[in-house]
Amino acid sequence: MKLIHLTDTHFVAPGLKLYGLDPRARLDAAISDINRNHADAALVVVTGDLTHWGEPEAYRNFADSMSPLKVPAVTLVGNHDRRAECLEALRSAPRDPIGFVQGLRDTPAGRLLFLDTLDEASHAGQMCEARFAWFKTALAETPSDQPIFVFMHHPPFPVGVHAMDEIALAERARFREVVAPYVGHIRHLFFGHVHRPIAGSWAGIPFSTLRGTNHQVAFDLDPAAPHLASQEPPAYGVVLMSGDGVVVHTHDYLDASPRFPFSRADMDERAYVRGPFVD
């Protein structure tokens, strides 16, 4: 099964820019690229920070940009979002029985669990006991032979970028306690928030995240580094799920660098690869 991971679109009102960039133009380009190359995907999941300030007009702008998408979508909330405005504007946002933006979807690849980590009083993530109770039930009710894939905005552990680690999920120990019985059952953890291409494993669970579709967080592992936005290229993830594993490709969809064959039958290989088009 193919799945598309998008994150951190940071929409503002139509016509406005954010950190010198146009969030609408950059998501429009991503949607066009997905429709052209990955219309066979089963789902697109956007892991939060759909907007930058949570205004209704920003959600309407986001919904309008997403409307040409040929693939079904699920949209989650992040620390820059507002829950009520998101649920009002987006049918793609899941809703649990008590009004949080979380839910589940069973697919041929396994069960996808979507979590709400929004704390509207802080940029750090939060999962209250009600959200943890929903998560624990969803995990416990998943058949033992059905793989689990978890999607959320905030990482539940530090990633080494100090400014972002300070505003990761607050209830990290509780999260680890809840998932511990399901290590091996949870095949992959996807999150956003950090605006960096990062992959690895945590507590025995593989994870990945990626750059957002608008601005990025500058890469610096120094604990004293300032918190800086950058204009590095945007990306989305192409996730290939099978019984044998999970492969995540990070695609820089605005990359326009030249492409050419590795060799040509009508030319000596050394002369060809040392040509003027090769640095």
Phi, psi and omega in degrees: 000138177257135179226145178252130177252119173242153177204158169052062180280333172050056181287146173237185180297153181306137176088350181265156176251163179224121184053038176081006184237158180258102182303323182294315181297322183285325175286322175306317180294322178294315180298317178299318181293319178296315180298323183285323189245341187222036178294348178274001178294149180281333188196149167247129177243126178252114190267054166090176193052053177295322178237170180263326181236000175077019181284147177306321182292332177289321177293323177295321177297317177298312181299322180294321178294322181284341189301328178285352184302130182272001184243140175301151184228150170236130182240129181253171179255150174234187187293340177270358183268171172231124191300309184297316180295321178297310182295327179292323189267333193239116173289342181280353179275123179290159179220125177275175186299343181247017169095006175276156182272075178208159183181190180219159177214127175270132183227169176301334181276338183148191180266127177261126178249128184247123186250149176257113180246021184281129167243108187289355178258000185205156173278345174288157179278158178214140166230112179285175181298327179295319179289321176297322179297317177298315181297314180299318179295316180298320177295313185294329183272357178282126179305146186296338180264008181253116179299151179243137175234127185251135178236133181204170179271304185276137172291144179267024181198161179287147180247358177101349174266103195304314183299327179277327177297329179293338181238032172282189178300130182289321186269058186293316181296320179295319179299314180298321179297320182291320184275344186308317180292349187247011175300130187099327176274324175279112186280329183197147176242124179247135175214174179239227168076317189269351176055037179222148173278107185225140175215155179170211175219150180221126179054032180085005182248123176294147179217163172205152171214177188203176177292154176281180180269351175247253182272168179238173172261126182300139183279117177199120182266003177290125180302336180267003184295142175290158179273105187240138170274148177228163178256037173299160184298148174282166181206162165225162182257138172251114187253124178251115184251132177215176178295337182270340183170188180232127177242129181243117175260131173263120186249117175278088195287347176262004180295125181241024180293151184293152179231144183203158180298153177288338178204165177228135184294334184268007182223149172299135186300317181297318179294322182292308187287345177262016182292177185294342181276358180251129177291000000 
